[in-house]
PDB file of C-alpha atoms and ligand atoms in Angstrom:
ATOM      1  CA  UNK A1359     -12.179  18.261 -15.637  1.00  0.00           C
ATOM      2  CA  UNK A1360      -8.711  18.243 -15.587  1.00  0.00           C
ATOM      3  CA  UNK A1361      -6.928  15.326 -18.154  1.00  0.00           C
ATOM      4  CA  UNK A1362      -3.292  14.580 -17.048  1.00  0.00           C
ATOM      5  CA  UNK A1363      -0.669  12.761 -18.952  1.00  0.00           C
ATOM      6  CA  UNK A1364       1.444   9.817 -18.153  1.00  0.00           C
ATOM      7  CA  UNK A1365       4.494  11.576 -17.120  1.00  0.00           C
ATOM      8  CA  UNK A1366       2.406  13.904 -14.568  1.00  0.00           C
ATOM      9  CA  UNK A1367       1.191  11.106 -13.375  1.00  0.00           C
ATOM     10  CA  UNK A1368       4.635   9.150 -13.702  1.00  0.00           C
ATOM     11  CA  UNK A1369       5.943  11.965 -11.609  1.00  0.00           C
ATOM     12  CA  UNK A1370       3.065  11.981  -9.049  1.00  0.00           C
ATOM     13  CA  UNK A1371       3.954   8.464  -8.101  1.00  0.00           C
ATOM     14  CA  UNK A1372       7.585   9.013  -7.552  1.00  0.00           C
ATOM     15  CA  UNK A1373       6.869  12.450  -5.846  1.00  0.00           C
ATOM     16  CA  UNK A1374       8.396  14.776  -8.217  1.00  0.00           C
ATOM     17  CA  UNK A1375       5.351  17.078  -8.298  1.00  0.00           C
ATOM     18  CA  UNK A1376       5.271  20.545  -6.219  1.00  0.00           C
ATOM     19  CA  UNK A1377       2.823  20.451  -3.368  1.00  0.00           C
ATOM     20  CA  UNK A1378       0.333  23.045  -5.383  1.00  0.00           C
ATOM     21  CA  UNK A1379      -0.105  20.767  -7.985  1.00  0.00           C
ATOM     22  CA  UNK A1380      -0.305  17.958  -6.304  1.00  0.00           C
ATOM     23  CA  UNK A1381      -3.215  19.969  -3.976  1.00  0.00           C
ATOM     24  CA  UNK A1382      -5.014  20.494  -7.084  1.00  0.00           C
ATOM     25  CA  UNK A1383      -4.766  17.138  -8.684  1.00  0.00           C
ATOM     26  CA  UNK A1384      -5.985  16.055  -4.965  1.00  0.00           C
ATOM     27  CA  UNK A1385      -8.669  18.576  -5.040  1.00  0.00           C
ATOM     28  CA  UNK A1386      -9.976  17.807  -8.020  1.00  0.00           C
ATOM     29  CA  UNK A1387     -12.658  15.020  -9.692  1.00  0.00           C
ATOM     30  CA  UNK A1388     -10.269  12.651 -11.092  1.00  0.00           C
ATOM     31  CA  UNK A1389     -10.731  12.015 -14.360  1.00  0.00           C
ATOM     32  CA  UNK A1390     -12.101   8.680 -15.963  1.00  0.00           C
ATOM     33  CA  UNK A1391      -8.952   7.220 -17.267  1.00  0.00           C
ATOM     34  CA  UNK A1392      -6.875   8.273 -13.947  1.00  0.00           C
ATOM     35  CA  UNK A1393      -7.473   4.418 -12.197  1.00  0.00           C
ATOM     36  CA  UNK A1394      -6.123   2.727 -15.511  1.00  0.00           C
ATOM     37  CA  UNK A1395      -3.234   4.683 -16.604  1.00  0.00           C
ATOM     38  CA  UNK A1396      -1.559   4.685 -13.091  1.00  0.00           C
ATOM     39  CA  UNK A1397      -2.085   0.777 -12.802  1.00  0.00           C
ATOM     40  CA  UNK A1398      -0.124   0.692 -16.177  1.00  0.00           C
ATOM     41  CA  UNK A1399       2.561   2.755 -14.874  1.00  0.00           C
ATOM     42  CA  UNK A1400       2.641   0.302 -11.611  1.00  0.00           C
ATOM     43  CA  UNK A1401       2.467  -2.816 -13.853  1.00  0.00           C
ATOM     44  CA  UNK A1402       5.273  -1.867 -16.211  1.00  0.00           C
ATOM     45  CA  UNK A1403       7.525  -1.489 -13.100  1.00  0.00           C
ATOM     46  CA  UNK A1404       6.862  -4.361 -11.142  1.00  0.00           C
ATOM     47  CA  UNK A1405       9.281  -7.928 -12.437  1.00  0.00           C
ATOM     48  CA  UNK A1406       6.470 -10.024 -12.095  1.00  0.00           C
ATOM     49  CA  UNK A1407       3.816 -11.175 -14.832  1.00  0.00           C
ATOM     50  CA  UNK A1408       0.803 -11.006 -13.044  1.00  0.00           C
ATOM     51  CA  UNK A1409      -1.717  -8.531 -13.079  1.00  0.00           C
ATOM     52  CA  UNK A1410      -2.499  -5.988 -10.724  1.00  0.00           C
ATOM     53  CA  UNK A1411      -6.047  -5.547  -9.635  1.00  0.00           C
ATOM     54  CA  UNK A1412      -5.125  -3.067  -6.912  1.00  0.00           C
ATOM     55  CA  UNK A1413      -2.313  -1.396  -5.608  1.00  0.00           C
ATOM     56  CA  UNK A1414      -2.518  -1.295  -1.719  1.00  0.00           C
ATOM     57  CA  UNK A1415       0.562   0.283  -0.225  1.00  0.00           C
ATOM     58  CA  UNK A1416       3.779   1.915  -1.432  1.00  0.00           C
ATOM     59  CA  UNK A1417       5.215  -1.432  -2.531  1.00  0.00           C
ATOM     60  CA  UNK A1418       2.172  -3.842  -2.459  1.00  0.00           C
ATOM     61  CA  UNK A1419      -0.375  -4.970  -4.775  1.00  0.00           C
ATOM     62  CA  UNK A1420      -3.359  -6.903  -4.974  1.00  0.00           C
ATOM     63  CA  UNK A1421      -2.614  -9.341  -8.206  1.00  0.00           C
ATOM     64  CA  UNK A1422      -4.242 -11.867 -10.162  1.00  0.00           C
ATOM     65  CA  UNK A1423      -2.502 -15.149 -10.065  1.00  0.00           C
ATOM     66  CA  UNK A1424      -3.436 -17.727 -12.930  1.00  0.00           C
ATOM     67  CA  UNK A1425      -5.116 -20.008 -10.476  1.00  0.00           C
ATOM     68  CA  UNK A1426      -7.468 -16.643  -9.870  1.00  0.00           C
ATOM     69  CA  UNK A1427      -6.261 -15.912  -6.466  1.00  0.00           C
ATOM     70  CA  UNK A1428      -6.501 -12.423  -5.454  1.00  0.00           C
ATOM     71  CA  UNK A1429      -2.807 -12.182  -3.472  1.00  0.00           C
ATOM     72  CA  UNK A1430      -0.791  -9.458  -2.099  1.00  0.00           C
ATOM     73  CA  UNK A1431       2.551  -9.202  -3.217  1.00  0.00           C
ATOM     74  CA  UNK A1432       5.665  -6.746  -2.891  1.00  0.00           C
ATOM     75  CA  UNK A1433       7.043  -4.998  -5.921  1.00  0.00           C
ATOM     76  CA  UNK A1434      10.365  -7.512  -5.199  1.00  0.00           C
ATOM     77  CA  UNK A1435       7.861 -10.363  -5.544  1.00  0.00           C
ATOM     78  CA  UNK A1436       7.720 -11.525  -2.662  1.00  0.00           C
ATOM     79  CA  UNK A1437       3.721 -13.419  -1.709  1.00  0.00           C
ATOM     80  CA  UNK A1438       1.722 -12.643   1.608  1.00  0.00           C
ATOM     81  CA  UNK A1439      -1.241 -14.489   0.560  1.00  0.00           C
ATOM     82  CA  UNK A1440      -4.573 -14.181   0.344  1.00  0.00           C
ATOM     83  CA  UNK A1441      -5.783 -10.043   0.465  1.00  0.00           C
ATOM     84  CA  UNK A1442      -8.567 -10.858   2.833  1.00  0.00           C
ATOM     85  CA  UNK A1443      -6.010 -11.740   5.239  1.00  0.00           C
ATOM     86  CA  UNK A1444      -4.272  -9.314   6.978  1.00  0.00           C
ATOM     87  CA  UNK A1445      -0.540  -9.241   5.009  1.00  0.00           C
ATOM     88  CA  UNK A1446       1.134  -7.711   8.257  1.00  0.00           C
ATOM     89  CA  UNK A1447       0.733 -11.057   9.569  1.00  0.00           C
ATOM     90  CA  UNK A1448       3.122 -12.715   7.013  1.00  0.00           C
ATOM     91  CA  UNK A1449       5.498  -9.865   7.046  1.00  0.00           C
ATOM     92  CA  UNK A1450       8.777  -9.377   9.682  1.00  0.00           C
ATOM     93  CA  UNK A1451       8.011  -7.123  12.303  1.00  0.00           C
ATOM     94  CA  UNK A1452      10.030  -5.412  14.595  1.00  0.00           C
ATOM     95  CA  UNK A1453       8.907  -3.687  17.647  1.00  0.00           C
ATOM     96  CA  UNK A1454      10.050  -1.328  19.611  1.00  0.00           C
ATOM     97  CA  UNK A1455       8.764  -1.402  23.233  1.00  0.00           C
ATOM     98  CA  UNK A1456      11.357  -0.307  25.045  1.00  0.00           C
ATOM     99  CA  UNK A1457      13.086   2.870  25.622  1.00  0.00           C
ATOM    100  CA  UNK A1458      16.331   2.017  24.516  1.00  0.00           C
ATOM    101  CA  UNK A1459      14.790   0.800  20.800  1.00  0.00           C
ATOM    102  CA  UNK A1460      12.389   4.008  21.060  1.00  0.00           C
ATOM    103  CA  UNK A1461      15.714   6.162  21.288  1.00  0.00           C
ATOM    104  CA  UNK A1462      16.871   4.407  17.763  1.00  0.00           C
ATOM    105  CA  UNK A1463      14.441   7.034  16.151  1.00  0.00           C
ATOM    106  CA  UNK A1464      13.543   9.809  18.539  1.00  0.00           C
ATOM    107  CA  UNK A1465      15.535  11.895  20.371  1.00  0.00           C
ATOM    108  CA  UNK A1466      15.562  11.863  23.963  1.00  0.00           C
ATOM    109  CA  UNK A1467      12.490  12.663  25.559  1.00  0.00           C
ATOM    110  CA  UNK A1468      10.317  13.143  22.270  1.00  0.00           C
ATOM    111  CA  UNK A1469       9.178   9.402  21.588  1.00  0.00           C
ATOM    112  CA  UNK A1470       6.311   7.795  23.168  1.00  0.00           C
ATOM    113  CA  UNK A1471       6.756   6.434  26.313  1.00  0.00           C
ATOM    114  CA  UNK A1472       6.629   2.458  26.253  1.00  0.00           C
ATOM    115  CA  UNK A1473       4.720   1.594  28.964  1.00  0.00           C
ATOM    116  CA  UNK A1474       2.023   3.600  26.805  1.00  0.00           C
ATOM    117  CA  UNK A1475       2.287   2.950  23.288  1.00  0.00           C
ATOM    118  CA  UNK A1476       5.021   0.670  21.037  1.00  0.00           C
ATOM    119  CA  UNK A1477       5.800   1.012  17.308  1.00  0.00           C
ATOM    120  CA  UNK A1478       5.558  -1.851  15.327  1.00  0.00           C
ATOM    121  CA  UNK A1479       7.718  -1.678  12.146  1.00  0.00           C
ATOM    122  CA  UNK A1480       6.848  -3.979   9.563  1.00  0.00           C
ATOM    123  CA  UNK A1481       9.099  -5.496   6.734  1.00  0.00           C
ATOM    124  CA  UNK A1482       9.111  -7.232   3.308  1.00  0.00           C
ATOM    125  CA  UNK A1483      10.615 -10.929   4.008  1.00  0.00           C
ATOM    126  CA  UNK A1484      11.665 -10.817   0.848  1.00  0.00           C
ATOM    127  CA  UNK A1485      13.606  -7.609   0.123  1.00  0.00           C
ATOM    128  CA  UNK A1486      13.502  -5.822   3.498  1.00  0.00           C
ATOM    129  CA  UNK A1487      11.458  -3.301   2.645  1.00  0.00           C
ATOM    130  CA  UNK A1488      10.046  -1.380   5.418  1.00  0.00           C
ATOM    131  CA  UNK A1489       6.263  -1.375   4.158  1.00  0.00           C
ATOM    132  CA  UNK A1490       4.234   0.297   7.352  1.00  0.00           C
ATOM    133  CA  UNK A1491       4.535   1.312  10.647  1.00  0.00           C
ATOM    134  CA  UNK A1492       2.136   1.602  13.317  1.00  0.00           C
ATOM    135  CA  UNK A1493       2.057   2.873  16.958  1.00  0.00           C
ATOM    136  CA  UNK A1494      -0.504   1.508  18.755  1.00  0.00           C
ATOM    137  CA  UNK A1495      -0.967   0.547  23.121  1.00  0.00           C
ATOM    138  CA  UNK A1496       0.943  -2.440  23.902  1.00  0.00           C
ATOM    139  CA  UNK A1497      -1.127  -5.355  23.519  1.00  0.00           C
ATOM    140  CA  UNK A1498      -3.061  -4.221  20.991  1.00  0.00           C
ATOM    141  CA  UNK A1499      -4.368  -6.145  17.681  1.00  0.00           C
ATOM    142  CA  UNK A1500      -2.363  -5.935  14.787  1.00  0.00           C
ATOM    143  CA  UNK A1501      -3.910  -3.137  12.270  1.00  0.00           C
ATOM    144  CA  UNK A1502      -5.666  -4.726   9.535  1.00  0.00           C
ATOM    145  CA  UNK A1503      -4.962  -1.063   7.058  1.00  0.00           C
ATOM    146  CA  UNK A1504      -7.718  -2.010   4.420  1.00  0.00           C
ATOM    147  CA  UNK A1505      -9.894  -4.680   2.636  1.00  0.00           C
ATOM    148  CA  UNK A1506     -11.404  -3.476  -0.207  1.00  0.00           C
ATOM    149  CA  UNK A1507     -14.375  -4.454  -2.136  1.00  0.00           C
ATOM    150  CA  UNK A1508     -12.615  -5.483  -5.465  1.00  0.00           C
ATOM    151  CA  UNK A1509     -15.454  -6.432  -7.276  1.00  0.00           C
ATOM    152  CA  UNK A1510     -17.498  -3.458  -6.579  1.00  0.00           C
ATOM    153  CA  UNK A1511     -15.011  -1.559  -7.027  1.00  0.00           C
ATOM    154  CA  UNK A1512     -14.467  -2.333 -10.613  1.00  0.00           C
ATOM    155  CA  UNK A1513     -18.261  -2.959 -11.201  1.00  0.00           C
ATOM    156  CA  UNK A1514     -19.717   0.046  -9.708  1.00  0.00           C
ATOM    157  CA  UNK A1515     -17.212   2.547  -9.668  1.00  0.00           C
ATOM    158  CA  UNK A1516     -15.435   1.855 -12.794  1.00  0.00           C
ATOM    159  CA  UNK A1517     -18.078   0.471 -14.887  1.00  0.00           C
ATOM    160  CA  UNK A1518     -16.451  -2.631 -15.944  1.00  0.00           C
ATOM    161  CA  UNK A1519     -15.794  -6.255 -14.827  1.00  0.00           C
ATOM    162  CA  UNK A1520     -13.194  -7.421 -12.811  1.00  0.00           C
ATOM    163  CA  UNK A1521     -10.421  -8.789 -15.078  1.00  0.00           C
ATOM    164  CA  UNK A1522     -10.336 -12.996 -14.342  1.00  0.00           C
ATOM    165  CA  UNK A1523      -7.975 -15.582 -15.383  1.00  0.00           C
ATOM    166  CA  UNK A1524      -8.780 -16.048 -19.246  1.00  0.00           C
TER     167      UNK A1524
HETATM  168 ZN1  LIG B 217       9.541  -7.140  -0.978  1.00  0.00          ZN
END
């Protein structure tokens, strides 16, 4: 089983790898120690003091707070609350539903026709961080991208319990 190093791993986070490494890191069983030593690299970026249980997105994390909420919160530090709750819902969104905000992005005639589908673009109210998109029918609910199982997660998968507040 293959044992990388922090910097590989540094520069797998910030995309520095070439693709045929990266396919056979992907590829690959990770290896034990993987989970661990890429929170630590996310931890000793982030500003913020609390710890991260899971990272979620490419600037969100699911964090312990000292009260022993489980929160999601933007590298900037900005809160969306509770991770049961879907985050998009605290975020800015913009939408674009029409064809004039389609033709922002796509050239003419290669976006998706709004009477079909809209993109909703959603952003970090506190740094303006564009954090996901989605295209989705008009009308439709907003995307709830993932709830994970922290608990069993840490239990069953990686053999150990979840950290708490001490
Ligand atoms: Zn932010």
């Amino acid at each position: 089983m293959p044992k990388y190093t922090r910097e590989t791993l540094k520069n797998l986070l910030d995309g520095k790898l070439p693709f045929s490494e990266v396919k056979v890191m992907m590829s690959s069983f990770k290896d034990p120690e993987r989970f661990e030593m890429m929170l630590e690299i996310h931890q000793s970026r982030v500003p913020w003091p609390e710890k991260i249980l899971l990272p979620l997105g490419l600037h969100l994390y699911i964090v312990l707070k000292e009260n022993g909420d489980r929160v999601v919160k933007c590298d900037c530090g900005y809160e969306f609350g509770d991770y049961r709750k879907n985050w998009k819902l605290n975020a800015l969104v913009y939408v674009r539903d029409t064809e004039e905000k389609i033709a922002e992005i796509y050239p003419k005639l290669m976006g998706p026709d709004p009477r079909w589908m809209e993109i909703r673009e959603y952003y970090c109210p506190g740094c303006s961080t564009q954090l996901e998109v989605e295209s989705v029918p008009p009308g439709y609910p907003v995307i709830f991208d993932f709830k994970p199982d922290i608990d069993a997660f840490y239990e069953k998968w990686l053999g150990k319990p979840v950290p708490t507040v001490e």
